Coordinates of C-alpha atoms in Angstrom, one line a residue:
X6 CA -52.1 22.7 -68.3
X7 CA -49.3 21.0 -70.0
X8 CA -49.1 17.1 -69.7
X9 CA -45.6 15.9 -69.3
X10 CA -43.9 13.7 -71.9
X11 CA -43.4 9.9 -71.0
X12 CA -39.5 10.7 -71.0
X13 CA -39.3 13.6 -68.6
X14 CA -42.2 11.3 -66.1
X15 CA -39.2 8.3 -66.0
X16 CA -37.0 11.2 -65.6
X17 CA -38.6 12.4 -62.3
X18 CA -39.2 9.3 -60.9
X19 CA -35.6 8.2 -61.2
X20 CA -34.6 11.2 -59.6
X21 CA -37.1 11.4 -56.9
X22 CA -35.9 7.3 -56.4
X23 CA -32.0 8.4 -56.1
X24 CA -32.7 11.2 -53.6
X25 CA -34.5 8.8 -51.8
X26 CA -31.7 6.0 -51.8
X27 CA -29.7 9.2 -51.1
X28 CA -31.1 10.0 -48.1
X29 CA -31.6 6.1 -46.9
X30 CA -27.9 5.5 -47.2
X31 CA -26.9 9.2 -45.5
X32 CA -29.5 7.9 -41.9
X33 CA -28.1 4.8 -42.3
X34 CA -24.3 5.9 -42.2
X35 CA -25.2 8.7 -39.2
X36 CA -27.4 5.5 -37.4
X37 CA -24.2 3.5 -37.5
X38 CA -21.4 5.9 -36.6
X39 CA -24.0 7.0 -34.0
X40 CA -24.2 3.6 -32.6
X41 CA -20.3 3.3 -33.1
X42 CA -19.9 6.0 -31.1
X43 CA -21.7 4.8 -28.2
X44 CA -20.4 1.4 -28.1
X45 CA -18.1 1.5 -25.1
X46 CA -14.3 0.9 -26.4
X47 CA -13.1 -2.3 -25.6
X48 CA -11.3 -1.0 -21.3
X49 CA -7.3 -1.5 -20.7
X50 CA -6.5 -4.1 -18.3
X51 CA -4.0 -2.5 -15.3
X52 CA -2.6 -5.2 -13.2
X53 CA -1.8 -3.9 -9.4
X54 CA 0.1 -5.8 -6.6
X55 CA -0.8 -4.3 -3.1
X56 CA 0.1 -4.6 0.4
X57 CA -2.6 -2.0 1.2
X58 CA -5.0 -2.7 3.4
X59 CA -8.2 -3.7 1.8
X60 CA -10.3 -0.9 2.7
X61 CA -7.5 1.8 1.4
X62 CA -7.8 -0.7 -2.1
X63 CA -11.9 -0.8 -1.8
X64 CA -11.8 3.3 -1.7
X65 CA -9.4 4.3 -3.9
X66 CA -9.9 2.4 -7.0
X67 CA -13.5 3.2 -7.4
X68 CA -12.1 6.6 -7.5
X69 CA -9.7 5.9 -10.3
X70 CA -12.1 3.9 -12.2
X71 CA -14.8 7.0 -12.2
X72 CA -12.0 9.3 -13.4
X73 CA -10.3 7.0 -16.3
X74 CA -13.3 4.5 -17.0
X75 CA -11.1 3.6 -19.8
X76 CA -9.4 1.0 -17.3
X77 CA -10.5 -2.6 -16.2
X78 CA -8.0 -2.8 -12.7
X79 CA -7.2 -6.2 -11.2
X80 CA -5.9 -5.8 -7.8
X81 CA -3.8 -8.7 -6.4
X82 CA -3.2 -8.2 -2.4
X83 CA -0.6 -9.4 -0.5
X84 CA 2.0 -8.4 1.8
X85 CA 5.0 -6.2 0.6
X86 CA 7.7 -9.3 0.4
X87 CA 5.6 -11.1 -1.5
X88 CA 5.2 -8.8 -3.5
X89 CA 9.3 -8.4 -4.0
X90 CA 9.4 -12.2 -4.1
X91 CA 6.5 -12.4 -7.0
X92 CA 7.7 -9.2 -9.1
X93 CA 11.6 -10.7 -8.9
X94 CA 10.1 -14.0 -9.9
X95 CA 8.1 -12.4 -13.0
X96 CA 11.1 -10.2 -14.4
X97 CA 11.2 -11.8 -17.9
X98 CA 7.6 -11.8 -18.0
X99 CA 5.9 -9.1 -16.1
X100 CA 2.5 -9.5 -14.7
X101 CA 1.8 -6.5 -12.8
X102 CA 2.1 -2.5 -13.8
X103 CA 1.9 -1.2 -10.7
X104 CA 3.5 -1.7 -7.2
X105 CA 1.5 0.3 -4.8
X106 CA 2.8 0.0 -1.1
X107 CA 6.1 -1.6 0.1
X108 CA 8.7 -0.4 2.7
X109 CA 11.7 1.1 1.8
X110 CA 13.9 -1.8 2.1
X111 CA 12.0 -3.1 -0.3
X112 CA 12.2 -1.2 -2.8
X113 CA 15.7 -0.7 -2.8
X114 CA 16.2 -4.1 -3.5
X115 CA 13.8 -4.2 -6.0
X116 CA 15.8 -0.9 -7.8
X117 CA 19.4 -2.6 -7.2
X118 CA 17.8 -5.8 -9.2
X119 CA 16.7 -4.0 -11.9
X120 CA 12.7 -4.9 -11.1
X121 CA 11.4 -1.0 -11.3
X122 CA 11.2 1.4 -14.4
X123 CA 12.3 5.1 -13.7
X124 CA 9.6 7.4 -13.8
X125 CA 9.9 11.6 -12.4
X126 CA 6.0 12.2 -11.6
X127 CA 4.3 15.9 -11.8
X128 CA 4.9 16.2 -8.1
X129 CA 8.9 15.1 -7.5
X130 CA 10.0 18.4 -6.4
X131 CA 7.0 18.0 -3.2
X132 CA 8.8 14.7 -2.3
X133 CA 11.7 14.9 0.3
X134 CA 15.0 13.6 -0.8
X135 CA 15.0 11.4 2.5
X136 CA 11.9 9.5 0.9
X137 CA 12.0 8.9 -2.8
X138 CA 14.8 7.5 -4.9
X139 CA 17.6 9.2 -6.7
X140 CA 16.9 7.4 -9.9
X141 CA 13.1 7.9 -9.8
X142 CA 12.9 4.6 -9.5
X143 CA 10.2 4.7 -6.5
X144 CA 9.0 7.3 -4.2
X145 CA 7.5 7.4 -1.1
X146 CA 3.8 7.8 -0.8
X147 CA 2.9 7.8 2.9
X148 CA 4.5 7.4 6.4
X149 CA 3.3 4.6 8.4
X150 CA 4.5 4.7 12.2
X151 CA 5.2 1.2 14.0
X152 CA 3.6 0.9 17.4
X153 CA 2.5 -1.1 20.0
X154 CA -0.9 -2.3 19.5
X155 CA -3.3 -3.5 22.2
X156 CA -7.1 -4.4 23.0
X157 CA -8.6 -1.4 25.2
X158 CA -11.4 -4.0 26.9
X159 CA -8.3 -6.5 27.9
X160 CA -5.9 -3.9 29.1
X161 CA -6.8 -1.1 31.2
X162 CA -4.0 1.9 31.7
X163 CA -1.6 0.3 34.6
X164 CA -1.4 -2.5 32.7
X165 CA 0.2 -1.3 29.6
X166 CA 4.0 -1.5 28.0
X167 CA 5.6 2.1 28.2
X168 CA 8.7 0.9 26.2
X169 CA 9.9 -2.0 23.8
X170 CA 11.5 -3.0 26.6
X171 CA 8.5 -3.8 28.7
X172 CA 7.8 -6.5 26.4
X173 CA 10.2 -8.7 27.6
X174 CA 8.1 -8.6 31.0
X175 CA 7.4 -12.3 32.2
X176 CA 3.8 -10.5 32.5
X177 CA 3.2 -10.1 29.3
X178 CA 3.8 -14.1 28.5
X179 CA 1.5 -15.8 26.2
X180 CA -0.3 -12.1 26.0
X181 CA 1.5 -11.6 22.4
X182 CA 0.7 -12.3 19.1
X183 CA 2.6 -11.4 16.1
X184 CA 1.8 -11.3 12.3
X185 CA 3.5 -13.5 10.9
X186 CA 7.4 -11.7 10.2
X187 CA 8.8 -13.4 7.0
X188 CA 6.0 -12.2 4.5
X189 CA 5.1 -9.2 6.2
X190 CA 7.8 -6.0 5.2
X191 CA 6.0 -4.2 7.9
X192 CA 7.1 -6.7 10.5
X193 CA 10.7 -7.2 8.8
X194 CA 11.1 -3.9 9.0
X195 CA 9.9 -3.6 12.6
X196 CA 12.0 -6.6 13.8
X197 CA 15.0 -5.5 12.4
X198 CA 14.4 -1.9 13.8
X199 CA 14.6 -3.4 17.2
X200 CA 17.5 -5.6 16.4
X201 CA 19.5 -2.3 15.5
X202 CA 18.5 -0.4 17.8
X203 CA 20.0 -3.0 20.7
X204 CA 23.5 -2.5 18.7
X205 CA 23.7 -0.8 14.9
X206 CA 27.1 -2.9 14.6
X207 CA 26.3 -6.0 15.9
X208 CA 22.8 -8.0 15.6
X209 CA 23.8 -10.5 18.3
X210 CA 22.3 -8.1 21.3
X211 CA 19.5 -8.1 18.9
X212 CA 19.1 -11.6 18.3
X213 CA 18.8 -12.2 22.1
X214 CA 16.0 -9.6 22.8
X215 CA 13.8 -11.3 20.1
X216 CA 14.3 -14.6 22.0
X217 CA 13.1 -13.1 24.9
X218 CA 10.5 -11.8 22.6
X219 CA 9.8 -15.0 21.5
X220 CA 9.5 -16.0 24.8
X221 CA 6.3 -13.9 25.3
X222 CA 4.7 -14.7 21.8
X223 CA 2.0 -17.1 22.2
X224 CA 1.4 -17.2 18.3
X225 CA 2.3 -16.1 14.5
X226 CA -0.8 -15.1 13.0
X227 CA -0.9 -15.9 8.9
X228 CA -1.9 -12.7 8.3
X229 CA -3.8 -8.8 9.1
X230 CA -7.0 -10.5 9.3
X231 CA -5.9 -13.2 11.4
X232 CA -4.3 -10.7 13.8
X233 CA -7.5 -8.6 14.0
X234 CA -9.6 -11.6 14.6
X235 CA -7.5 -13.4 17.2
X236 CA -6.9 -10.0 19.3
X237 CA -10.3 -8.7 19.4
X238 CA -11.2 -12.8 20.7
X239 CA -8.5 -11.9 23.5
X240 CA -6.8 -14.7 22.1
X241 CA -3.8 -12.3 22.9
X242 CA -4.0 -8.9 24.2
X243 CA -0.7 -7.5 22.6
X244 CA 1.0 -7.1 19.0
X245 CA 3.2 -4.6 17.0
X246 CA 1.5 -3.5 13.9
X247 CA 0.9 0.1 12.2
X248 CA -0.6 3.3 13.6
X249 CA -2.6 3.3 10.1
X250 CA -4.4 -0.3 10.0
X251 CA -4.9 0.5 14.2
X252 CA -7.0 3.1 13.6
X253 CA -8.7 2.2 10.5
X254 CA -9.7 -1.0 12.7
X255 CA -11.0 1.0 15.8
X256 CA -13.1 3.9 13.2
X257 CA -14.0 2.1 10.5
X258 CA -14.7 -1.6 12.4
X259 CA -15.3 -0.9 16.1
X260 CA -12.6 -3.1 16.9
X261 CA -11.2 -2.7 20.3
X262 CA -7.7 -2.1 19.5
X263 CA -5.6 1.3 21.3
X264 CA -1.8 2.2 20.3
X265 CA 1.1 2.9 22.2
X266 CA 4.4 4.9 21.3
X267 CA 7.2 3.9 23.1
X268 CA 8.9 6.9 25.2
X269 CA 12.4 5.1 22.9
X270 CA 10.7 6.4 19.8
X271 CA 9.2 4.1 16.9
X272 CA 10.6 2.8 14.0
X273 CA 8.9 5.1 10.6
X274 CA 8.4 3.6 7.4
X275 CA 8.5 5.0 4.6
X276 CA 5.8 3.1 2.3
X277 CA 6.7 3.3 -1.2
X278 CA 5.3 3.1 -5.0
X279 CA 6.9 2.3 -8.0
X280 CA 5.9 1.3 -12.1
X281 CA 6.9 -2.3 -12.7
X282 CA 9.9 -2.7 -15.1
X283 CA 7.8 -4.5 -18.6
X284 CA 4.7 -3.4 -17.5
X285 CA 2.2 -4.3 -20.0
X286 CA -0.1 -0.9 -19.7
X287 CA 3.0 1.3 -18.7
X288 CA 0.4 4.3 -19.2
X289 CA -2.0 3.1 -17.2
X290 CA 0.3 2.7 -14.7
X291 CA 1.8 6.1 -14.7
X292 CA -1.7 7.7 -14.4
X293 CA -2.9 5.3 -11.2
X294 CA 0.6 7.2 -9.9
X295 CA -0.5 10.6 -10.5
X296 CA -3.7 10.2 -9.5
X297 CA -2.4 8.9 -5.8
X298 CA -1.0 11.7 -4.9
X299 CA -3.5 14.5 -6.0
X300 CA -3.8 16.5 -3.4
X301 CA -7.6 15.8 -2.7
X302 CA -6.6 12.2 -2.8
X303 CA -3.9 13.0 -0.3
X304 CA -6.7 14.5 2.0
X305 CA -9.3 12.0 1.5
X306 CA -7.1 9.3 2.7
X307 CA -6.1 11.1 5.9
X308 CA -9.0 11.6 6.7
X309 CA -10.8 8.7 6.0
X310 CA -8.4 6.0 6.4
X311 CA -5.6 7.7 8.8
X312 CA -2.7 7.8 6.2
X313 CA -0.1 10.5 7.1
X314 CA 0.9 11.9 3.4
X315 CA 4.6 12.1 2.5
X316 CA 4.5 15.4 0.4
X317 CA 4.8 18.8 1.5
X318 CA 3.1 22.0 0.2
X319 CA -0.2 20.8 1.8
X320 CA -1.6 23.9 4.0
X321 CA -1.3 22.4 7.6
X322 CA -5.0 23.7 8.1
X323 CA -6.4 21.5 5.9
X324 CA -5.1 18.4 7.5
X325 CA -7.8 16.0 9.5
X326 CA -7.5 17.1 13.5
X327 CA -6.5 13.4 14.7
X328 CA -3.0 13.8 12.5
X329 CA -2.5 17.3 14.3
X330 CA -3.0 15.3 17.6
X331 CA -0.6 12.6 17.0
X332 CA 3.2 13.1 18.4
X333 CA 5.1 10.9 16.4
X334 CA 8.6 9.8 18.2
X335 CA 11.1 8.6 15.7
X336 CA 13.6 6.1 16.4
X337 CA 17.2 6.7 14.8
X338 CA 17.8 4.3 12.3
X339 CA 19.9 4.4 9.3
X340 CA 17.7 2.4 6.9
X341 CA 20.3 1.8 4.7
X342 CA 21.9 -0.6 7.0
X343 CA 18.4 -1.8 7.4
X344 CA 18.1 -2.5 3.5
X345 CA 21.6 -4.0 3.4
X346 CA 20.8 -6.4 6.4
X347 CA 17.4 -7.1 7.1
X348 CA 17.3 -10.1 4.5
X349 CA 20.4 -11.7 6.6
X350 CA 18.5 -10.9 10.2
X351 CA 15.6 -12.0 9.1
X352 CA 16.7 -15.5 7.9
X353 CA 18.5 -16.0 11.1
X354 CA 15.5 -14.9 13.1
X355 CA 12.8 -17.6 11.0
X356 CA 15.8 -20.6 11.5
X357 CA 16.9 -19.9 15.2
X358 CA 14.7 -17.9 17.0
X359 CA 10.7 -18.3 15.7
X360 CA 8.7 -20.5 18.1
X361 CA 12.0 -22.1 19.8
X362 CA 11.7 -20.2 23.3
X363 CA 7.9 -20.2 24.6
X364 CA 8.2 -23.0 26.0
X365 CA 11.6 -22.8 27.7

C-alpha cells in the first residue's frame, strides 16, 4: 500500500473542509429562503364604509378574507348619508376604498361632486341601465323594498295599515316609531317617496301628510338597533324600514317583527356600490367589488340574509323560495327628481316638521 505524501494529505483535507463549508452555506441559504418563504407577507389594509347591516358585514367579509388573505379590511359602519357626508368631507385626503351600500340619490350626488372613481366591472353588461351609472361611476348591487313594518305579538290582522294612508289614523297615535330620517338614506329616501307621491310638482301636499305623520310618531330612534330594540319592547308597535333588515330580524333574531306592502305600491331602492375617488388600495377595492357580485355570492346572500340581487342571468330556479313568494308593488317615482330634491325636503322636514305636531 502506498502512503500518501504530506502535500497531497493537506490537499484532501482542504478539499474535504470546502465541500463541507460548501454544503453548510448551500442548507443554510435553502433554510433561509425556506423560512422567507413562509413568513406571511406583510397584508394590505382595505378601508370600507358601510351602511349594511351588520350581519350582511359579519358574513361576507370572512368570505373575502378566506379568498384574498392578502387583505387586513377595516369596516367602518354607518348609515348611507353619513357616509356621503364623511367621503365629501375626506375628498383631499381619502380614507376609505370602498363604498358598499348607499341609495341611489346618494350616489348621484356623490358622482356629480366628483367623490367616486369610474370603474366597468366583469359583470356591467348583467346590470340594467335603470340601476347603474352611465359613467361607471357606481352600480347597483341589490334592491331593497320600503315597507311597513310591525310587531306580530302587538298587532293581530284587523288591526293592521293596508295603505300609507292608514297611518295618518288617530289610532295609530303614539304606536309609531321612526329611525331617525336625517342620517338614514333609507328613511330620506322613503320620506321623500311619500312626499312625491302626494304631488311630483309640489312638496307642500307632502309636507302636510308628514305632519300628520308626525302627529302619530311617538319617537326618532338613533339608529337600526334602537328601532329593533324599542319595537320588539312594544315601546311602539309600528315603523317603516326595509323588507331586507325585517326579515333578517324575524330568521336570523326571532324578533317579532311582520311586513306590510301597501295596496299604493312601495317605494324601491336601488342600493348602490362604488370605489372611492383616491382610494389608497384602489386594487383591493376593485376585487371586494368583483367578488360581491359572484354569482354564488349573489345566492348566498338571498338566501341567507334576504337580499334580492340586482343582476340578471341568474336561472330563476336557483333563487331561495321566500324571493319567489314575495310580490313586490312598485311605486312610480322618477328618482331623479328624488336625487335633485330630497336634500331640499329633507331640510325643511328636520326644521319645520320633526317632533312639532305630537303633541298638538
Amino acid at each position: 500500500m502506498k502512503k500518501f505524501s504530506k502535500r497531497k494529505g493537506l490537499q484532501l483535507i482542504a478539499t474535504t473542509l470546502l465541500a463541507v463549508f460548501v454544503f453548510a452555506g448551500c442548507g443554510s441559504t435553502d433554510t433561509a429562503n425556506d423560512k422567507a418563504a413562509k413568513e406571511p407577507k406583510e397584508k394590505q389594509n382595505l378601508v370600507i364604509y358601510t351602511a349594511r347591516d351588520k350581519n350582511v358585514v359579519e358574513y361576507v367579509v370572512p368570505k373575502f378574507k378566506e379568498k384574498y388573505p392578502e387583505y387586513e379590511v377595516q369596516v367602518n359602519t354607518m348609515g348611507a348619508q353619513q357616509i356621503l357626508e364623511r367621503v365629501r368631507g375626506e375628498k383631499e385626503n381619502a380614507q376609505a376604498d370602498f363604498w358598499w351600500g348607499g341609495t341611489q340619490a346618494s350616489f348621484e350626488l356623490a358622482s356629480k361632486e366628483g367623490l367616486l372613481s369610474p370603474y366597468k366591472p366583469s359583470f356591467s353588461d348583467k346590470i340594467p341601465e335603470l340601476y347603474k351609472d352611465k359613467e361607471d361611476r357606481w352600480y347597483g348591487e341589490i334592491l331593497l323594498p320600503e315597507v311597513i313594518m310591525y310587531n306580530t305579538e302587538a298587532l293581530k290582522e284587523g288591526d293592521l295599515p293596508k295603505d300609507w294612508d292608514d297611518l295618518l289614523d288617530a289610532k295609530y297615535k303614539d304606536k309609531i316609531i321612526i329611525r331617525g330620517v336625517l342620517p338614514s338614506g333609507t328613511m330620506r329616501t322613503i320620506y321623500s317617496s311619500l312626499i312625491y307621491k302626494q304631488d311630483s310638482k309640489d312638496p307642500t301636499k307632502g309636507y302636510e301628510w308628514l305632519k300628520k305623520l308626525d302627529a302619530n310618531t311617538k319617537l326618532y330612534a338613533q339608529d337600526p338597533t334602537a328601532l329593533y330594540l324599542k319595537l320588539a319592547r312594544q315601546e311602539g308597535t309600528i315603523s317603516l324600514w326595509n323588507l331586507q333588515d325585517i326579515m333578517i330580524q324575524k330568521e336570523q333574531h326571532n324578533q317579532p317583527f311582520g311586513y306590510i306592502i301597501p295596496e299604493s305600491g312601495i317605494p324601491i331602492l336601488v342600493d348602490a356600490v362604488g370605489i372611492v375617488k383616491g382610494a389608497k388600495n384602489e386594487e383591493g377595492a376593485k376585487k371586494f367589488y368583483e367578488f360581491l357580485f359572484e354569482e354564488n355570492i349573489k345566492l348566498e346572500l338571498a338566501e341567507k340574509m334576504y337580499q334580492i340581487p340586482v343582476q340578471t342571468g341568474i336561472e330563476k330556479d336557483k333563487l331561495p323560495s321566500w324571493l319567489k313568494s314575495v310580490d313586490l308593488k312598485p311605486m312610480t317615482i322618477d328618482w331623479q327628481v328624488i336625487a335633485e330634491k330630497e336634500q331640499e325636503w329633507m331640510k325643511y322636514w328636520d326644521a319645520n316638521i320633526k317632533g312639532q305636531y305630537n303633541k298638538k
